[in-house]
Short mmCIF file of C-alpha atoms and ligand atoms in Angstrom, two decimals:
data_model
loop_
_atom_site.label_atom_id
_atom_site.label_comp_id
_atom_site.label_asym_id
_atom_site.label_seq_id
_atom_site.Cartn_x
_atom_site.Cartn_y
_atom_site.Cartn_z
CA MET A 154 -0.11 -0.02 -0.08
CA ASP A 155 3.05 2.28 0.54
CA SER A 156 4.06 2.18 -3.17
CA ASN A 157 3.06 4.81 -5.53
CA VAL A 158 3.92 2.64 -8.65
CA ARG A 159 1.40 0.26 -10.07
CA PRO A 160 3.13 -2.99 -10.74
CA GLU A 161 3.22 -4.14 -13.97
CA THR A 162 1.38 -7.50 -12.80
CA MET A 163 -1.69 -5.84 -11.57
CA ALA A 164 -4.47 -6.66 -13.73
CA ARG A 165 -6.73 -4.35 -15.03
CA ILE A 166 -9.88 -4.21 -13.02
CA ASN A 167 -12.50 -4.56 -16.14
CA THR A 168 -15.06 -7.20 -14.51
CA PRO A 169 -17.30 -6.83 -11.59
CA GLU A 170 -15.34 -10.15 -10.28
CA LEU A 171 -11.99 -8.36 -10.46
CA ALA A 172 -13.62 -5.19 -8.72
CA LYS A 173 -15.17 -7.43 -5.78
CA ALA A 174 -11.59 -9.14 -5.58
CA PHE A 175 -9.98 -5.68 -5.03
CA ILE A 176 -12.35 -4.80 -2.58
CA ASP A 177 -11.91 -7.87 -0.55
CA GLU A 178 -8.18 -7.29 -0.62
CA GLN A 179 -8.51 -3.54 0.28
CA ILE A 180 -10.81 -4.44 3.22
CA THR A 181 -7.90 -6.78 4.42
CA LYS A 182 -5.46 -4.13 3.79
CA ILE A 183 -7.47 -1.33 5.23
CA ARG A 184 -8.26 -3.03 8.63
CA ALA A 185 -4.59 -4.14 9.06
CA GLN A 186 -3.26 -0.48 8.45
CA VAL A 187 -5.86 1.15 10.84
CA GLY A 188 -6.47 -1.19 13.63
CA ASN A 189 -8.84 0.25 16.18
CA ASP A 190 -8.26 4.15 15.30
CA ARG A 191 -10.18 6.68 13.85
CA VAL A 192 -10.32 7.71 10.06
CA LEU A 193 -11.31 11.21 8.62
CA LEU A 194 -12.25 11.84 5.03
CA ALA A 195 -13.62 14.92 3.20
CA LEU A 196 -16.59 13.43 1.25
CA SER A 197 -17.27 15.77 -1.68
CA GLY A 198 -19.62 13.24 -3.66
CA GLY A 199 -17.50 13.07 -6.44
CA VAL A 200 -16.44 9.57 -7.91
CA ASP A 201 -13.19 9.22 -6.17
CA SER A 202 -14.05 10.27 -2.46
CA SER A 203 -17.21 8.48 -2.76
CA VAL A 204 -15.71 5.32 -3.63
CA VAL A 205 -13.14 5.53 -0.97
CA ALA A 206 -15.94 6.38 1.66
CA ALA A 207 -18.00 3.48 0.66
CA LEU A 208 -14.82 1.15 0.64
CA LEU A 209 -13.98 2.41 4.13
CA ILE A 210 -17.39 1.84 5.73
CA LYS A 211 -17.32 -1.69 4.46
CA ALA A 212 -14.08 -2.04 6.11
CA ILE A 213 -14.18 -0.26 9.26
CA GLY A 214 -17.77 1.29 9.50
CA ARG A 215 -17.97 3.83 12.01
CA GLN A 216 -14.54 4.40 12.61
CA LEU A 217 -14.40 6.39 9.63
CA THR A 218 -15.85 9.76 9.75
CA CYS A 219 -16.83 11.71 6.81
CA VAL A 220 -17.06 15.46 6.45
CA HIS A 221 -19.15 16.88 3.63
CA VAL A 222 -18.52 20.38 3.06
CA ASN A 223 -21.64 22.32 1.28
CA HIS A 224 -20.00 25.34 -0.02
CA GLY A 225 -23.03 26.42 -1.98
CA LEU A 226 -21.34 25.61 -5.31
CA LEU A 227 -22.48 21.93 -5.75
CA ARG A 228 -25.00 21.16 -8.37
CA LYS A 229 -28.56 21.03 -7.62
CA GLY A 230 -29.48 17.57 -5.40
CA GLU A 231 -25.76 16.97 -4.64
CA PRO A 232 -25.30 17.54 -0.96
CA GLU A 233 -28.78 15.77 -0.31
CA GLN A 234 -27.89 12.97 -2.33
CA VAL A 235 -24.36 12.47 -0.23
CA VAL A 236 -26.57 12.55 2.99
CA LYS A 237 -28.94 10.22 1.72
CA VAL A 238 -26.40 7.66 0.37
CA PHE A 239 -23.69 7.83 3.10
CA ARG A 240 -25.64 8.37 6.10
CA GLU A 241 -29.15 6.89 5.53
CA GLU A 242 -28.19 4.03 3.25
CA LEU A 243 -24.77 3.04 4.17
CA GLY A 244 -25.00 4.21 7.86
CA ALA A 245 -21.94 6.25 7.85
CA ASP A 246 -20.67 8.62 10.37
CA LEU A 247 -21.09 11.77 8.38
CA VAL A 248 -20.85 15.26 9.48
CA TYR A 249 -22.65 17.62 7.02
CA VAL A 250 -21.33 21.29 7.19
CA ASP A 251 -23.46 23.88 5.95
CA ALA A 252 -21.04 26.64 5.26
CA VAL A 253 -22.89 28.15 2.06
CA ASP A 254 -23.15 31.85 3.88
CA ARG A 255 -19.57 31.47 4.78
CA PHE A 256 -18.29 30.88 1.11
CA LEU A 257 -20.45 33.28 -0.52
CA ASP A 258 -19.61 36.08 1.84
CA LYS A 259 -15.69 35.35 1.31
CA LEU A 260 -16.59 35.38 -2.50
CA ALA A 261 -18.75 38.57 -2.62
CA GLY A 262 -17.65 41.08 -4.88
CA VAL A 263 -14.28 38.85 -5.97
CA THR A 264 -14.05 38.92 -9.78
CA ASP A 265 -10.44 37.52 -10.56
CA PRO A 266 -10.81 33.57 -11.50
CA GLU A 267 -7.71 32.29 -9.68
CA THR A 268 -8.42 34.67 -6.57
CA LYS A 269 -11.96 32.79 -6.36
CA ARG A 270 -10.61 29.42 -6.87
CA LYS A 271 -7.72 30.44 -3.78
CA ILE A 272 -10.61 31.66 -1.57
CA ILE A 273 -12.45 28.64 -2.30
CA GLY A 274 -9.49 26.21 -1.58
CA LYS A 275 -8.50 27.91 1.41
CA GLU A 276 -11.95 28.16 2.78
CA PHE A 277 -12.66 24.50 2.25
CA ILE A 278 -9.50 23.56 3.90
CA ASP A 279 -10.41 25.85 7.05
CA VAL A 280 -13.62 24.53 7.46
CA PHE A 281 -12.39 20.85 7.19
CA ALA A 282 -9.67 21.82 9.67
CA GLU A 283 -12.30 23.22 12.06
CA GLU A 284 -14.15 20.21 11.99
CA ALA A 285 -11.11 17.94 12.04
CA ARG A 286 -10.13 19.56 15.51
CA LYS A 287 -13.39 18.93 17.04
CA LEU A 288 -12.91 15.04 16.88
CA THR A 289 -10.67 13.29 19.01
CA GLY A 290 -8.47 10.27 18.40
CA VAL A 291 -8.31 10.51 14.64
CA LYS A 292 -4.91 8.92 13.43
CA PHE A 293 -5.73 8.74 9.53
CA LEU A 294 -6.81 10.89 6.87
CA ALA A 295 -8.35 9.15 3.84
CA GLN A 296 -8.12 10.36 0.36
CA GLY A 297 -9.49 9.63 -2.94
CA THR A 298 -6.09 9.81 -5.05
CA ILE A 299 -6.25 7.99 -7.91
CA TYR A 300 -3.35 6.73 -10.31
CA PRO A 301 -3.58 9.58 -12.60
CA ASP A 302 -3.14 12.06 -9.69
CA ILE A 303 0.13 10.53 -8.96
CA LEU A 304 1.12 10.17 -12.65
CA GLU A 305 0.26 13.93 -13.28
CA SER A 306 0.99 15.32 -9.88
CA HIS A 307 1.79 18.48 -12.12
CA GLY A 308 -1.59 18.16 -13.72
CA ILE A 309 -5.08 19.70 -13.68
CA LYS A 310 -6.13 18.47 -10.05
CA ALA A 311 -2.96 19.31 -8.63
CA HIS A 312 -2.63 22.65 -10.46
CA HIS A 313 -6.15 23.88 -9.53
CA ASN A 314 -6.82 22.45 -6.26
CA VAL A 315 -3.99 23.51 -4.22
CA GLY A 316 -3.46 23.56 -0.27
CA GLY A 317 -2.83 20.91 2.38
CA LEU A 318 -4.11 20.59 5.91
CA PRO A 319 -2.47 22.97 8.57
CA GLU A 320 0.50 21.78 10.60
CA ASP A 321 -1.18 21.19 13.94
CA LEU A 322 -3.14 18.45 11.65
CA LYS A 323 -1.06 15.42 10.97
CA PHE A 324 -2.43 12.29 10.05
CA GLU A 325 -1.20 9.23 8.23
CA LEU A 326 -2.50 8.84 4.89
CA CYS A 327 -5.03 6.03 3.75
CA GLU A 328 -5.41 6.10 -0.01
CA PRO A 329 -6.99 2.68 -1.18
CA VAL A 330 -7.52 3.50 -4.91
CA LYS A 331 -4.25 5.32 -5.45
CA LEU A 332 -3.22 2.84 -8.13
CA LEU A 333 -6.55 2.72 -9.83
CA TYR A 334 -7.46 4.47 -13.20
CA LYS A 335 -10.63 6.16 -13.26
CA ASP A 336 -12.81 3.58 -15.27
CA GLU A 337 -11.40 1.08 -12.45
CA VAL A 338 -12.53 3.17 -9.42
CA ARG A 339 -15.84 3.67 -11.38
CA MET A 340 -16.04 -0.55 -11.42
CA VAL A 341 -15.16 -0.59 -7.91
CA GLY A 342 -17.96 2.02 -7.07
CA LYS A 343 -20.53 -0.01 -9.10
CA GLU A 344 -19.52 -3.21 -7.24
CA LEU A 345 -19.78 -1.29 -4.05
CA GLY A 346 -23.40 -0.46 -4.72
CA LEU A 347 -23.14 3.37 -5.24
CA PRO A 348 -25.73 4.82 -7.54
CA ASP A 349 -24.81 5.28 -11.29
CA ASN A 350 -25.22 9.05 -11.05
CA MET A 351 -22.36 9.07 -8.52
CA VAL A 352 -20.30 6.59 -10.23
CA TYR A 353 -20.44 7.39 -13.74
CA ARG A 354 -20.84 11.56 -13.38
CA GLN A 355 -19.02 13.69 -15.77
CA PRO A 356 -15.78 15.77 -14.49
CA PHE A 357 -16.75 18.67 -11.83
CA PRO A 358 -14.16 21.05 -11.10
CA GLY A 359 -13.02 21.56 -7.36
CA PRO A 360 -14.45 25.16 -7.18
CA GLY A 361 -17.91 23.88 -8.59
CA LEU A 362 -20.42 26.10 -10.02
CA GLY A 363 -18.25 29.06 -8.72
CA VAL A 364 -16.17 29.01 -12.26
CA ARG A 365 -19.55 29.14 -13.88
CA CYS A 366 -21.00 32.04 -12.50
CA VAL A 367 -18.60 34.21 -14.24
CA GLY A 368 -16.84 37.01 -12.39
CA ALA A 369 -18.21 38.05 -8.94
CA ILE A 370 -20.62 35.70 -7.58
CA THR A 371 -24.08 36.67 -6.63
CA ARG A 372 -26.55 34.24 -5.20
CA ASP A 373 -29.29 35.29 -8.07
CA ARG A 374 -26.59 34.47 -10.60
CA LEU A 375 -25.55 31.15 -9.10
CA GLU A 376 -29.20 29.96 -8.66
CA ALA A 377 -29.45 30.58 -12.35
CA VAL A 378 -26.52 28.32 -12.85
CA ARG A 379 -27.80 25.88 -10.68
CA GLU A 380 -31.13 25.60 -12.12
CA SER A 381 -30.24 25.79 -15.53
CA ASP A 382 -27.49 23.10 -15.43
CA ALA A 383 -29.95 20.75 -13.67
CA ILE A 384 -32.53 21.07 -16.47
CA LEU A 385 -29.54 20.57 -18.97
CA ARG A 386 -28.40 17.57 -17.08
CA GLU A 387 -32.14 16.01 -17.03
CA GLU A 388 -32.82 16.65 -20.55
CA PHE A 389 -29.55 15.09 -21.94
CA ALA A 390 -30.20 12.17 -19.88
CA ASN A 391 -33.59 11.81 -21.23
CA ALA A 392 -32.28 12.26 -24.69
CA GLY A 393 -29.59 9.43 -23.89
CA LEU A 394 -26.46 11.45 -23.95
CA GLU A 395 -25.67 10.79 -20.38
CA GLY A 396 -22.27 9.18 -20.55
CA LYS A 397 -21.97 9.86 -24.46
CA VAL A 398 -21.06 13.60 -23.99
CA TRP A 399 -17.95 13.73 -21.96
CA GLN A 400 -19.03 17.01 -20.14
CA TYR A 401 -21.87 19.69 -20.43
CA PHE A 402 -22.83 22.19 -18.24
CA THR A 403 -24.11 25.84 -18.06
CA VAL A 404 -22.65 29.05 -17.35
CA VAL A 405 -23.97 32.71 -16.63
CA PRO A 406 -21.64 35.65 -17.55
CA ASP A 407 -21.68 38.51 -15.35
CA PHE A 408 -23.38 40.81 -17.99
CA THR A 409 -27.15 41.39 -18.87
CA SER A 410 -29.25 41.72 -22.09
CA THR A 411 -32.14 43.32 -23.33
CA GLY A 412 -35.36 41.01 -23.78
CA ILE A 413 -39.13 41.50 -23.83
CA LYS A 414 -42.02 40.35 -21.69
CA ASP A 415 -45.38 41.04 -21.49
CA GLY A 416 -44.75 43.95 -23.94
CA LYS A 417 -42.01 45.27 -21.58
CA ARG A 418 -38.12 45.53 -21.98
CA THR A 419 -36.18 43.25 -19.53
CA ASP A 420 -32.75 43.45 -18.73
CA ASP A 421 -31.65 40.08 -17.58
CA TRP A 422 -28.94 37.48 -17.70
CA MET A 423 -28.04 34.86 -20.33
CA VAL A 424 -27.28 31.11 -20.14
CA VAL A 425 -24.59 29.58 -22.32
CA ILE A 426 -24.94 25.77 -22.94
CA ARG A 427 -21.47 24.28 -22.99
CA ALA A 428 -20.97 20.61 -24.10
CA VAL A 429 -17.80 18.98 -25.06
CA ASN A 430 -16.23 15.85 -26.05
CA SER A 431 -12.77 15.05 -24.62
CA VAL A 432 -10.36 12.33 -23.87
CA ASP A 433 -8.16 14.01 -21.16
CA ALA A 434 -9.30 17.61 -21.24
CA THR A 435 -6.27 18.85 -23.07
CA SER A 436 -8.39 19.28 -25.86
CA ALA A 437 -11.99 19.41 -26.86
CA THR A 438 -14.37 19.20 -29.64
CA VAL A 439 -17.92 20.10 -29.62
CA PRO A 440 -20.96 17.44 -30.22
CA GLU A 441 -23.50 17.92 -32.51
CA VAL A 442 -26.64 18.23 -30.47
CA PRO A 443 -29.72 18.16 -31.95
CA TYR A 444 -31.73 21.60 -32.22
CA GLU A 445 -34.85 19.97 -31.30
CA LEU A 446 -32.97 18.92 -27.79
CA LEU A 447 -31.60 22.42 -27.59
CA PHE A 448 -34.99 24.23 -28.18
CA LYS A 449 -36.49 22.27 -25.37
CA ILE A 450 -33.92 22.99 -23.06
CA ARG A 451 -34.19 26.81 -23.78
CA ASP A 452 -37.96 26.42 -23.34
CA ARG A 453 -37.64 25.18 -19.73
CA ILE A 454 -34.84 27.56 -18.75
CA PHE A 455 -37.11 30.42 -20.09
CA LYS A 456 -39.95 29.04 -18.08
CA GLU A 457 -38.07 27.66 -14.84
CA VAL A 458 -35.04 30.05 -14.29
CA LYS A 459 -35.54 33.25 -12.81
CA GLY A 460 -33.98 36.37 -14.32
CA VAL A 461 -33.00 34.83 -17.63
CA ASN A 462 -34.02 35.98 -21.16
CA ARG A 463 -31.34 34.51 -23.34
CA VAL A 464 -29.93 31.05 -24.06
CA LEU A 465 -26.92 30.31 -26.19
CA TYR A 466 -25.16 27.39 -27.41
CA ASP A 467 -21.36 27.31 -27.10
CA LEU A 468 -19.37 26.26 -30.41
CA SER A 469 -15.96 26.58 -29.48
CA THR A 470 -13.43 23.89 -29.50
CA LYS A 471 -10.28 23.77 -27.21
CA PRO A 472 -8.08 25.25 -28.16
CA LEU A 473 -9.01 28.35 -28.72
CA ALA A 474 -11.26 28.28 -26.12
CA THR A 475 -11.00 26.18 -22.61
CA ILE A 476 -13.48 24.18 -21.42
CA GLU A 477 -14.55 26.26 -18.37
CA TYR A 478 -15.16 30.22 -18.84
CA GLU A 479 -12.63 31.17 -16.37
P1 LIG B 526 -10.13 23.76 -18.83
O1 LIG B 526 -11.29 24.89 -18.41
O2 LIG B 526 -8.81 24.06 -18.39
O3 LIG B 526 -10.72 22.51 -18.17
O4 LIG B 526 -10.31 23.45 -20.33
C1 LIG B 526 -10.12 21.27 -18.20
C2 LIG B 526 -10.72 20.44 -17.23
O5 LIG B 526 -10.74 20.66 -15.87
C3 LIG B 526 -11.71 20.77 -15.26
N1 LIG B 526 -11.36 22.25 -14.53
C4 LIG B 526 -11.31 22.14 -12.97
N2 LIG B 526 -11.10 21.17 -12.17
N3 LIG B 526 -10.28 22.63 -10.46
C5 LIG B 526 -10.89 21.18 -10.96
O6 LIG B 526 -10.59 20.37 -10.25
C6 LIG B 526 -10.53 23.60 -11.36
O7 LIG B 526 -10.36 24.60 -10.75
C7 LIG B 526 -10.85 23.33 -12.53
N4 LIG B 526 -10.81 24.28 -13.76
C8 LIG B 526 -11.05 23.54 -14.88
C9 LIG B 526 -12.73 21.31 -16.29
O8 LIG B 526 -14.01 21.31 -15.65
C10 LIG B 526 -12.29 20.47 -17.44
O9 LIG B 526 -12.77 19.19 -17.28
#
């Protein structure tokens, strides 16, 4: 478990049987590593931390404490799903922290994207550290490190999500999926019984919807991002595009446009629909999405999302555009 190099002899986990064998092996290893001590995990609800949580719950039950920080920048329904799956269904010891106001207050008026990322990253560490200090007897920190994170320690995750725990919080690491590729982590998650929409979800940036609410985040625009994103995901799923299009989301820029409603001019936000196909996020193409579907999404956004009078579809490939807007 201490090696960071995947042995050449290690079989690719591509069947439920191999996933099961991996789970059994890891349960033994985790129990041997952890003994009777407590383990702490920051559970975002993303694939990697969710799989590690489910694995540890199976191995050591309530010796694991999961901390879920709701920073207000998660997609619609995500914090609720984390509580439902981990606390209610898997019986986890889950600390749910509602830090929405705290994050949004810190972000108020901040326009620079990298400063926004830094604030979100730092605030996250601060909230997590505060929760960690409330617990006694924690010896281990579990993390959803996966093999690409080790191979590309200069890569996207490391580049964007900087930061570490403060000096007074020293834990030994428990990283049971660190030698697995993403598809293997999903296979293990599936075998552990996690829901499909958790296991097969599209890439989602650490700063979440915060980078899709362009410029200074306001609560009204953030809700427009969250609501339009939920509609887009639902309609893509209904159209059978889930898992076929690599990443899709909505963005709300920080300027308004003129519209007309009930004979009166309006001054409202616009929603940009972004959908891309990619292998590793270094380049991306734009899928041909049927107009019929786009019209349906537009109509729902007009009807259901407050403060929006315009919907656009982004045609930009990477390069020259990046996938996210900031
Ligand atoms: P860009 O916008 O650079 O995005 O083309 C490439 C991939 O990285 C994701 N992304 C992030 N992931 N923290 C993350 O964990 C971030 O700050 C961040 N910014 C972009 C993006 O969603 C895409 O999949």
